[in-house]
Amino acid sequence: MKETNIAPCFLLIVLTAFAFGCHQEEKKGISDLVSTVKEQYAPDKRVALFDIQWSGDTLAGETNLPAALKALKAKMDSAGIEFFNAVTLLPEAGLDGRTHAVVTISVANIRSAPKHSAELATQATMGTPVNVLKKEGSWYLIQTPDHYISWVDAAGIELMDDAELAKWENAQKVIFTGLLGYVYEDESEASMVSDLTAGNLLEKLGESNSHYEVALPDGRSGYINKSTAAPFIDWVASRSLTDDNLISTAKNMMGVPYLWGGTSIKGVDCSGFTKTIYFLNGQVIPRDASQQVNEGELVDTDKDWDKLRVGDLLFFGRKATEDRPERIVHVGMWIGNNSFIHSRGRVRISSFDPNSPNFDEYELGRYLRTKRIRQVPSENIVSVDKVLN
């Protein structure tokens, strides 16, 4: 019988296993570094992009956060980890400096992926400036003024470089103050150039007694009736978060259909509705209910409605338990008299008064808290003139 020396084979197996274990340990350590930096700089993937992976000896992926990438590289250098940096820092170079854009249709649908069948993430209205991060086919990954990062079809925006954006920003503008309307080819209003929704912004080219001559961000031009518009600078100066203004704006949208991702008069989801109310009164607030709930000061958690004031935001959802966290799923705005207005199915008024015809037992049962964001300073809430002009 032939003898076999198994010692070298066994040693090879042990060394291989050891090397594999070390590699796995190193991979886990680097993944932990990536996670630590991501948690610090980009805890909310909706508003910050930090998609970085470790493969072999290479850092790969992409981010729009130079400071985060710099911090990660410093941590890896400090740990003595040698690596090849293949991370793409956005905006991508292929944009050739056209890293800005302005929305040029009444409402641009901004989606979670670069295709029309993807989930509607949010919307942006005409005249809104956005940052452009990269291109894929006929779609652009953009970041809106409320920092939301999603995809828009090229037809919805006009790409601009720094000089072109500055020219747009410095131009005289008018804002559409009606709910729905049109830019017309001429003052006869017989033919249309584009539809309009509340808050659309256009460049002012001239005016007559009855009309403004305007240009859209992509250069198309036409006329809008003065009765449905105002000089932007005058409109901004007139914005005030009074009780009457907030209630009037909200009630003007009564019956508007619920639209997941909607933030315009054409359709709104719950947080898109509260965002639109505040936008049309001069303030840009965070996009989603789970972001809005982090703003302002706490007013109530005990259903003490006497503490609430007009404009306060009410949040609803699932309470935290031992084995699952709290989940914010809905938001509405208090309008007084035990009532709030919100978008559920359509924009509607609900009441916490059992004797009211608008009594809403369902929302009462999932009420969590009320926050006050009006006149409460926050870096996440800015004046509309700092965003649009």
GROMACS .gro file of N, CA and C in nm, residues 317-328:
model
   36
  317GLY      N    1  -4.926   5.770   1.285
  317GLY     CA    2  -4.855   5.649   1.247
  317GLY      C    3  -4.861   5.541   1.352
  318ARG      N    4  -4.753   5.465   1.361
  318ARG     CA    5  -4.744   5.350   1.450
  318ARG      C    6  -4.651   5.383   1.566
  319LYS      N    7  -4.698   5.362   1.686
  319LYS     CA    8  -4.616   5.387   1.804
  319LYS      C    9  -4.506   5.282   1.816
  320ALA      N   10  -4.399   5.322   1.880
  320ALA     CA   11  -4.288   5.229   1.902
  320ALA      C   12  -4.327   5.124   2.005
  321THR      N   13  -4.277   5.004   1.987
  321THR     CA   14  -4.293   4.895   2.083
  321THR      C   15  -4.155   4.839   2.116
  322GLU      N   16  -4.151   4.736   2.199
  322GLU     CA   17  -4.022   4.679   2.237
  322GLU      C   18  -3.948   4.620   2.118
  323ASP      N   19  -4.022   4.571   2.020
  323ASP     CA   20  -3.956   4.502   1.909
  323ASP      C   21  -3.967   4.572   1.774
  324ARG      N   22  -4.022   4.695   1.770
  324ARG     CA   23  -4.024   4.768   1.645
  324ARG      C   24  -4.030   4.918   1.672
  325PRO      N   25  -3.966   4.997   1.585
  325PRO     CA   26  -3.958   5.142   1.609
  325PRO      C   27  -4.087   5.214   1.569
  326GLU      N   28  -4.098   5.337   1.613
  326GLU     CA   29  -4.208   5.423   1.569
  326GLU      C   30  -4.200   5.443   1.418
  327ARG      N   31  -4.317   5.458   1.356
  327ARG     CA   32  -4.320   5.483   1.211
  327ARG      C   33  -4.418   5.596   1.181
  328ILE      N   34  -4.366   5.706   1.127
  328ILE     CA   35  -4.449   5.819   1.086
  328ILE      C   36  -4.501   5.791   0.945
   0.00000   0.00000   0.00000
